[in-house]
N, CA, C and O of each residue as an XYZ file, in Angstrom:
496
protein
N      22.770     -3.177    -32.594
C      23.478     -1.929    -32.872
C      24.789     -1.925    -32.096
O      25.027     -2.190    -30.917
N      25.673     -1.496    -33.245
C      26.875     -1.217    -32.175
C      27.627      0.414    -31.522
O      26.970      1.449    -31.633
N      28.450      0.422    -31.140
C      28.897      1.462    -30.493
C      28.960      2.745    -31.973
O      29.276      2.077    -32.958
N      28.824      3.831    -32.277
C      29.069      4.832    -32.835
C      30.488      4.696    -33.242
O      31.370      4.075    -32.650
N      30.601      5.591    -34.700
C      32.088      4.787    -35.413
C      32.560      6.350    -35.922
O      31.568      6.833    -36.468
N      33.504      7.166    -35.949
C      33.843      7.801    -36.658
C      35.134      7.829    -37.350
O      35.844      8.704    -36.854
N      35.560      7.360    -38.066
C      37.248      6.922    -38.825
C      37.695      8.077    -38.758
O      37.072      9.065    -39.146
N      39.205      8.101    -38.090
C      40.292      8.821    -38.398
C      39.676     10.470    -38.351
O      39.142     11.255    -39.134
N      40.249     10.433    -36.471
C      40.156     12.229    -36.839
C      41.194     12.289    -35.559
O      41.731     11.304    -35.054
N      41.336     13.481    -35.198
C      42.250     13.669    -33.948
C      41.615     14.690    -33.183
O      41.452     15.902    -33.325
N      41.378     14.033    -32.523
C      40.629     14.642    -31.145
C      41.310     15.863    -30.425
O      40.745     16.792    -29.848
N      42.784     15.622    -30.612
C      43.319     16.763    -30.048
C      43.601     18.161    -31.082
O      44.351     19.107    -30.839
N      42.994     18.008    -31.940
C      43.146     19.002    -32.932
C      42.852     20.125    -32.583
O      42.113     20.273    -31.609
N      43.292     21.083    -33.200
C      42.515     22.786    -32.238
C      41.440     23.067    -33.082
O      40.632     23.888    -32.648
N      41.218     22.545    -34.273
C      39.818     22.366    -35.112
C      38.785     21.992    -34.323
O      37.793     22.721    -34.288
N      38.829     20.828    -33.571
C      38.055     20.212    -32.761
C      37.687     20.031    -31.177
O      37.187     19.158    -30.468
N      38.325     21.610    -30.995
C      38.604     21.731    -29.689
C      36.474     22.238    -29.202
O      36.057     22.476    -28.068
N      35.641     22.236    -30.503
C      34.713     22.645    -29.770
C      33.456     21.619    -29.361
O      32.271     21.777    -29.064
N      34.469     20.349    -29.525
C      33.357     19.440    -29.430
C      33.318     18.400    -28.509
O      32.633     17.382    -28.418
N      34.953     19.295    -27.301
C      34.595     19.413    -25.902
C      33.297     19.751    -25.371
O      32.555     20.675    -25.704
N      33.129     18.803    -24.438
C      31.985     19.422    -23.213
C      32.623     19.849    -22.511
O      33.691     19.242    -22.425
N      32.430     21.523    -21.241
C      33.397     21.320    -19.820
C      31.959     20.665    -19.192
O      30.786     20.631    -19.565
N      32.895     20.056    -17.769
C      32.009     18.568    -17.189
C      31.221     19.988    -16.404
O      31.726     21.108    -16.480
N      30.203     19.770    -15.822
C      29.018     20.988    -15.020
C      29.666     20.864    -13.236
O      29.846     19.903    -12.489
N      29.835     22.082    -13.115
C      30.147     22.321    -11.460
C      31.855     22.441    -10.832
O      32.423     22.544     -9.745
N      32.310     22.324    -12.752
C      34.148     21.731    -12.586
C      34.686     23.209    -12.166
O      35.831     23.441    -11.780
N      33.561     24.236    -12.326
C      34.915     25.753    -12.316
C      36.111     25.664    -14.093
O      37.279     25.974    -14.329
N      34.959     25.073    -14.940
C      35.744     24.491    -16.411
C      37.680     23.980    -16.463
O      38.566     24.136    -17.303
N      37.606     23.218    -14.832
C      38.634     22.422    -14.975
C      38.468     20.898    -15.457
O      39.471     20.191    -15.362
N      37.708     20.533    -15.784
C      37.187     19.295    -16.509
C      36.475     19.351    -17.679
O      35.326     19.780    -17.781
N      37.396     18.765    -18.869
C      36.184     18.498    -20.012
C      35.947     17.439    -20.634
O      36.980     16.803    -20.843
N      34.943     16.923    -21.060
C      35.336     15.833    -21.579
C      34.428     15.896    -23.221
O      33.619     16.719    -23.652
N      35.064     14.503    -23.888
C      34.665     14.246    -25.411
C      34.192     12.652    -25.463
O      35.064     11.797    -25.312
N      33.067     12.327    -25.636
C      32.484     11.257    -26.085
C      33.191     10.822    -27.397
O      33.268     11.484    -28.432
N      33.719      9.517    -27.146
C      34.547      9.387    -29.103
C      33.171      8.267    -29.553
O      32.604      8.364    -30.641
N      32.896      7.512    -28.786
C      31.747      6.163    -29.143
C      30.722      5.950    -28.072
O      30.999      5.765    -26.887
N      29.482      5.991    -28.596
C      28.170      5.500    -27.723
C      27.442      4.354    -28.331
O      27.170      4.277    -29.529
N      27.174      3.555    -27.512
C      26.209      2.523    -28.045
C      24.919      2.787    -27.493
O      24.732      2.663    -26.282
N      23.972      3.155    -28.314
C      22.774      3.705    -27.884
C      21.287      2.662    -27.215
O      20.130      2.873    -26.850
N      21.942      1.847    -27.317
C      20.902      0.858    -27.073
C      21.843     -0.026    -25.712
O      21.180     -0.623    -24.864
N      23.335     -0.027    -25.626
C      23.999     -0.596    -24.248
C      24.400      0.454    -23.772
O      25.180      0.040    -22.914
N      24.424      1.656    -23.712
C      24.928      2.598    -23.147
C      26.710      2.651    -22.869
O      27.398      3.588    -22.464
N      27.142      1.111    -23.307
C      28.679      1.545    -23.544
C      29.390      2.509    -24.056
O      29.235      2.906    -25.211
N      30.091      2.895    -23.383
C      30.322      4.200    -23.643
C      32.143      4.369    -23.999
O      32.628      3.566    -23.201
N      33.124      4.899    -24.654
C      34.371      5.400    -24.753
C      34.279      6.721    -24.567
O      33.353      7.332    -25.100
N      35.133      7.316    -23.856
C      35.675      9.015    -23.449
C      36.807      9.392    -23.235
O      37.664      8.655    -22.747
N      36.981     10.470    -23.527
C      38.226     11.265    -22.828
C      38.263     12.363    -22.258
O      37.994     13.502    -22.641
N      38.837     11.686    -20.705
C      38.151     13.066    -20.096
C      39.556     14.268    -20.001
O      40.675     13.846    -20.293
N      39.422     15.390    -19.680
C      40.660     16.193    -19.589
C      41.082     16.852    -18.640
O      40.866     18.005    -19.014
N      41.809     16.942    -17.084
C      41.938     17.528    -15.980
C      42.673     17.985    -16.229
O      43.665     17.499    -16.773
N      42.438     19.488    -15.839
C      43.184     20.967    -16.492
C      43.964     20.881    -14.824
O      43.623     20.273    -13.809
N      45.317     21.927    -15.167
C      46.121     21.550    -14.045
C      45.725     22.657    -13.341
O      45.404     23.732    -13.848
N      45.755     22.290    -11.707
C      44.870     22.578    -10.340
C      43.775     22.134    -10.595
O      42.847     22.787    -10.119
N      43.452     21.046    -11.312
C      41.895     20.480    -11.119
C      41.622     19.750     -9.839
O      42.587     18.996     -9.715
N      40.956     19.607     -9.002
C      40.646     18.950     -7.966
C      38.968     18.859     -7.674
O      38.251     19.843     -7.492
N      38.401     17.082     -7.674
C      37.508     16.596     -7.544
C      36.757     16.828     -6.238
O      35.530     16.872     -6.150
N      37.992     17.033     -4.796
C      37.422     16.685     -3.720
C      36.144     17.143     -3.295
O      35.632     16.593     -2.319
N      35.419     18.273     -4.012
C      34.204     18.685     -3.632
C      33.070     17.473     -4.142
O      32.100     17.348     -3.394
N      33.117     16.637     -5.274
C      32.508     15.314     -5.506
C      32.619     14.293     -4.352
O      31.654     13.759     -3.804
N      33.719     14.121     -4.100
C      33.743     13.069     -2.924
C      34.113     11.908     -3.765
O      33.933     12.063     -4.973
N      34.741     10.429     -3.242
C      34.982     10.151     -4.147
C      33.723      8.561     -4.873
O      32.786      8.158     -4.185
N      33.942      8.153     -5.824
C      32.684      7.829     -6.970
C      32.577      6.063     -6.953
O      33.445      5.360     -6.437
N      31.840      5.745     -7.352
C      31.476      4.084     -7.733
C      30.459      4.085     -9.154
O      29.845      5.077     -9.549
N      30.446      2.736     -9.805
C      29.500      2.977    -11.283
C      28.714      1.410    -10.398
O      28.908      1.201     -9.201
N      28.111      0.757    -11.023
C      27.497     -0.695    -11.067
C      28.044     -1.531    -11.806
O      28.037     -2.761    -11.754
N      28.716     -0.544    -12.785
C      29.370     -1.350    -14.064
C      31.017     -0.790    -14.249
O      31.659      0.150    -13.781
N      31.292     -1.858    -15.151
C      32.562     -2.320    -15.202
C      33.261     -0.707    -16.276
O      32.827     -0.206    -17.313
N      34.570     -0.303    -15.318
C      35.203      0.624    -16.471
C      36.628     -0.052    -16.374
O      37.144     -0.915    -15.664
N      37.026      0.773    -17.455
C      38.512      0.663    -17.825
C      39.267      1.839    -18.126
O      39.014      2.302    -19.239
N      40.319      2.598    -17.299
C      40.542      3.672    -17.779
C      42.351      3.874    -18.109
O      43.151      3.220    -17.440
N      42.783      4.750    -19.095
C      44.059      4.310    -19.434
C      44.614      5.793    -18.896
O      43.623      6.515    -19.007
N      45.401      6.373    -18.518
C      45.983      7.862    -18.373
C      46.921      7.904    -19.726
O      47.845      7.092    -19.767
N      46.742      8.789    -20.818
C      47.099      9.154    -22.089
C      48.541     10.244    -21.984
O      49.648     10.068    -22.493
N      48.110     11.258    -21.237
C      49.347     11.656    -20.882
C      49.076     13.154    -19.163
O      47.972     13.659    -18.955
N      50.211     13.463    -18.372
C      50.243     13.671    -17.570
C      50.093     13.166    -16.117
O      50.857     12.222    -15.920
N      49.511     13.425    -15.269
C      49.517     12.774    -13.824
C      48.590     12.988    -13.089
O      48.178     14.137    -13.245
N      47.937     12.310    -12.192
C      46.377     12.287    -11.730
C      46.643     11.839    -10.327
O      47.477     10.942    -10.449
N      46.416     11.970     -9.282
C      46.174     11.972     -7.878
C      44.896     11.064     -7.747
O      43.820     11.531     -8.123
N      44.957      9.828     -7.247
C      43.658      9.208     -6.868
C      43.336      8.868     -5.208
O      43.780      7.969     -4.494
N      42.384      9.962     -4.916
C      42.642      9.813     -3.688
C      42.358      8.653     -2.613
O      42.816      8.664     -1.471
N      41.385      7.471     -3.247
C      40.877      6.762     -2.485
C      41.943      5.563     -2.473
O      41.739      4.657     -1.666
N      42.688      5.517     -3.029
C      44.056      4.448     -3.170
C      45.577      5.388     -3.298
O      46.744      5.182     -3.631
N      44.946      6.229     -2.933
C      46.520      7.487     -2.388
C      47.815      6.852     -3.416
O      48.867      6.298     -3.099
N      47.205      7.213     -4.847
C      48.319      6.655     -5.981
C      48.324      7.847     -6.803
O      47.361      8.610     -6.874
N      49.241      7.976     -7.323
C      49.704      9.273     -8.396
C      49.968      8.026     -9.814
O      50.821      7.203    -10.146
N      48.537      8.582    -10.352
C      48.500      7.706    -11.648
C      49.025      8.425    -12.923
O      48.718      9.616    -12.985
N      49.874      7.848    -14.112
C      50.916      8.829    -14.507
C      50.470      8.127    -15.968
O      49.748      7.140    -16.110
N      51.231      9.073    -17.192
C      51.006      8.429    -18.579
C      51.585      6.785    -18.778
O      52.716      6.358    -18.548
N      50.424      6.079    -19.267
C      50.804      4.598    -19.491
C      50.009      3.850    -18.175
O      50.057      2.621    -18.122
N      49.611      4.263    -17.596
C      49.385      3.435    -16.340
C      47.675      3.298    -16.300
O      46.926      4.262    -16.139
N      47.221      1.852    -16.488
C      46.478      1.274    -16.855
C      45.050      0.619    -15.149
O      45.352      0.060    -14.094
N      43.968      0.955    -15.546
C      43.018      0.139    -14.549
C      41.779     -0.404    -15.165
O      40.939      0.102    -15.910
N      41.910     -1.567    -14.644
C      40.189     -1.988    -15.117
C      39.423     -1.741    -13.279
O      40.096     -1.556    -12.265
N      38.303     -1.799    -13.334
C      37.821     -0.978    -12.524
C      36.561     -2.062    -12.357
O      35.661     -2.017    -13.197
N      36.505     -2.928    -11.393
C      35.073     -4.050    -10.912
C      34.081     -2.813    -10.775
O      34.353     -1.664    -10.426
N      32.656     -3.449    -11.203
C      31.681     -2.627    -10.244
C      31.927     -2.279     -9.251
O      32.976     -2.752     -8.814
N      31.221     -1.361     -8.381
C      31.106     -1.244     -7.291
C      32.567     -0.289     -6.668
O      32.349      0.619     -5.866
N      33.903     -0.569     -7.081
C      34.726      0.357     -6.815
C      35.004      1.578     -6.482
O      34.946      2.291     -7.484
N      35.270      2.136     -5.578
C      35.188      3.533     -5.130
C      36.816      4.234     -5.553
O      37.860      3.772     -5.093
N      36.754      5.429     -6.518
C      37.764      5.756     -7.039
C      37.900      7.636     -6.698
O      36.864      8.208     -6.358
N      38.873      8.243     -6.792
C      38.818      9.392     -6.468
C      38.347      9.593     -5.165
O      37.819      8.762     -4.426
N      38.618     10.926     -4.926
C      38.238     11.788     -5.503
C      39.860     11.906     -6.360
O      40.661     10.986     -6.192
N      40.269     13.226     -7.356
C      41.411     13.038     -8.234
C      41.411     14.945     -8.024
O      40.515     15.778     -7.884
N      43.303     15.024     -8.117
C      43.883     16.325     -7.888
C      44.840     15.712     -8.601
O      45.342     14.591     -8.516
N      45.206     17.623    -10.105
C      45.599     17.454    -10.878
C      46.774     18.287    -10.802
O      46.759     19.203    -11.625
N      47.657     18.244    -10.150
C      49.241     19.174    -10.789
C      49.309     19.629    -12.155
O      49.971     20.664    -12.223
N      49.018     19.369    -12.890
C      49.312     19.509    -14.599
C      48.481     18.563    -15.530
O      48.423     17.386    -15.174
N      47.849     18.918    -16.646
C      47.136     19.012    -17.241
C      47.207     17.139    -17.479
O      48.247     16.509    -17.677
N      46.224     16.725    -17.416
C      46.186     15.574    -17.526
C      44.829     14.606    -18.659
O      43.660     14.960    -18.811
N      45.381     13.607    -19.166
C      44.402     13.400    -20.394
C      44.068     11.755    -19.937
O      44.965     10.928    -20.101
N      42.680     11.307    -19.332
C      42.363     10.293    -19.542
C      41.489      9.232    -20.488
O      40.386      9.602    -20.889
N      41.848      8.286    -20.741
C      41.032      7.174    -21.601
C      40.266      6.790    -20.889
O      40.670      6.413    -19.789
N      38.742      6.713    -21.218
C      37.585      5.758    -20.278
C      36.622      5.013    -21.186
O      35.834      5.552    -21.964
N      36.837      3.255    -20.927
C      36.037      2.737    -21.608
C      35.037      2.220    -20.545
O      35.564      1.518    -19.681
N      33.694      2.423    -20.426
C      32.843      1.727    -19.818
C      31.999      0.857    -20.301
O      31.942      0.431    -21.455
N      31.190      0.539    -19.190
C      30.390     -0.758    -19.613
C      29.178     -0.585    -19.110
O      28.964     -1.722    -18.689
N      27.994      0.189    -18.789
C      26.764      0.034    -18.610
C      25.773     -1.244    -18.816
O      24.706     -1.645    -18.351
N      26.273     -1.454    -19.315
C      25.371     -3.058    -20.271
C      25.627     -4.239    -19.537
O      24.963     -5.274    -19.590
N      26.907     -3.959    -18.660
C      27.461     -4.868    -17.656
C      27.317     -4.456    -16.253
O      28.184     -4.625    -15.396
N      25.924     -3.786    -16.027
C      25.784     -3.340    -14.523
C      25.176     -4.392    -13.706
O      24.305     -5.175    -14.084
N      25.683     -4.338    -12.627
C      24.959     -5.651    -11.500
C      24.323     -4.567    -10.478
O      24.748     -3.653     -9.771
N      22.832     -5.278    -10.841
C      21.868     -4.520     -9.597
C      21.897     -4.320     -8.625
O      21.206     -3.428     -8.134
N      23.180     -5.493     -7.531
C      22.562     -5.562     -6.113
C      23.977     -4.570     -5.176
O      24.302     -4.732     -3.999
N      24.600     -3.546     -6.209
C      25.427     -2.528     -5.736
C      25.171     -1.367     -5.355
O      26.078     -0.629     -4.971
């Protein structure tokens, strides 16, 4: 089985604004939209959305086992554990084990996240 397929829609549509999740505990400054799941690798594609004054630091900041990749689509993102202001166009692949964020948002910001569950290493 592969990842979930839906052709040609636009996510940012105001039609489709209800098929946002807000993320749980954000104060609904975080939402995000699943575009593809692979139900059997748990690979996953998302987009998540940091509404401006969003700030993570109450999470602390995060690690997976498995491999992500995330693209910033448009606006600007604060990453605090590499003290970088990540901006539209600006690209990371992300090793296991990586510690990222926590993230503070000036203005509304739209990220790409492709992960990899299927590619987790146990001994992290």
């Amino acid at each position: 089985m592969s990842k979930s397929t839906i052709e040609y829609w636009n996510v940012l549509a105001s039609a489709n604004k209800s098929k946002w999740d807000v993320i749980a505990d954000t104060n609904e400054q975080l939402e995000q939209l699943t575009l593809s799941m692979d139900d059997v690798t748990g690979d996953y594609t998302r987009l998540t959305r940091f509404k401006a004054g969003a700030d993570t630091s109450m999470f602390g900041g995060k690690s997976h086992d498995y491999p992500e990749e995330i693209y910033i689509v448009s606006g600007r993102l604060f990453d605090v554990a590499f003290d970088v202001w990540l901006e539209a166009g600006d690209y990371a692949s992300r090793p296991p084990g990586e510690v990222h964020g926590p993230f503070i948002c000036e203005q509304e910001c739209l990220v790409l996240e492709i992960s990899y569950p299927s590619q987790a290493i146990s001994d992290i």
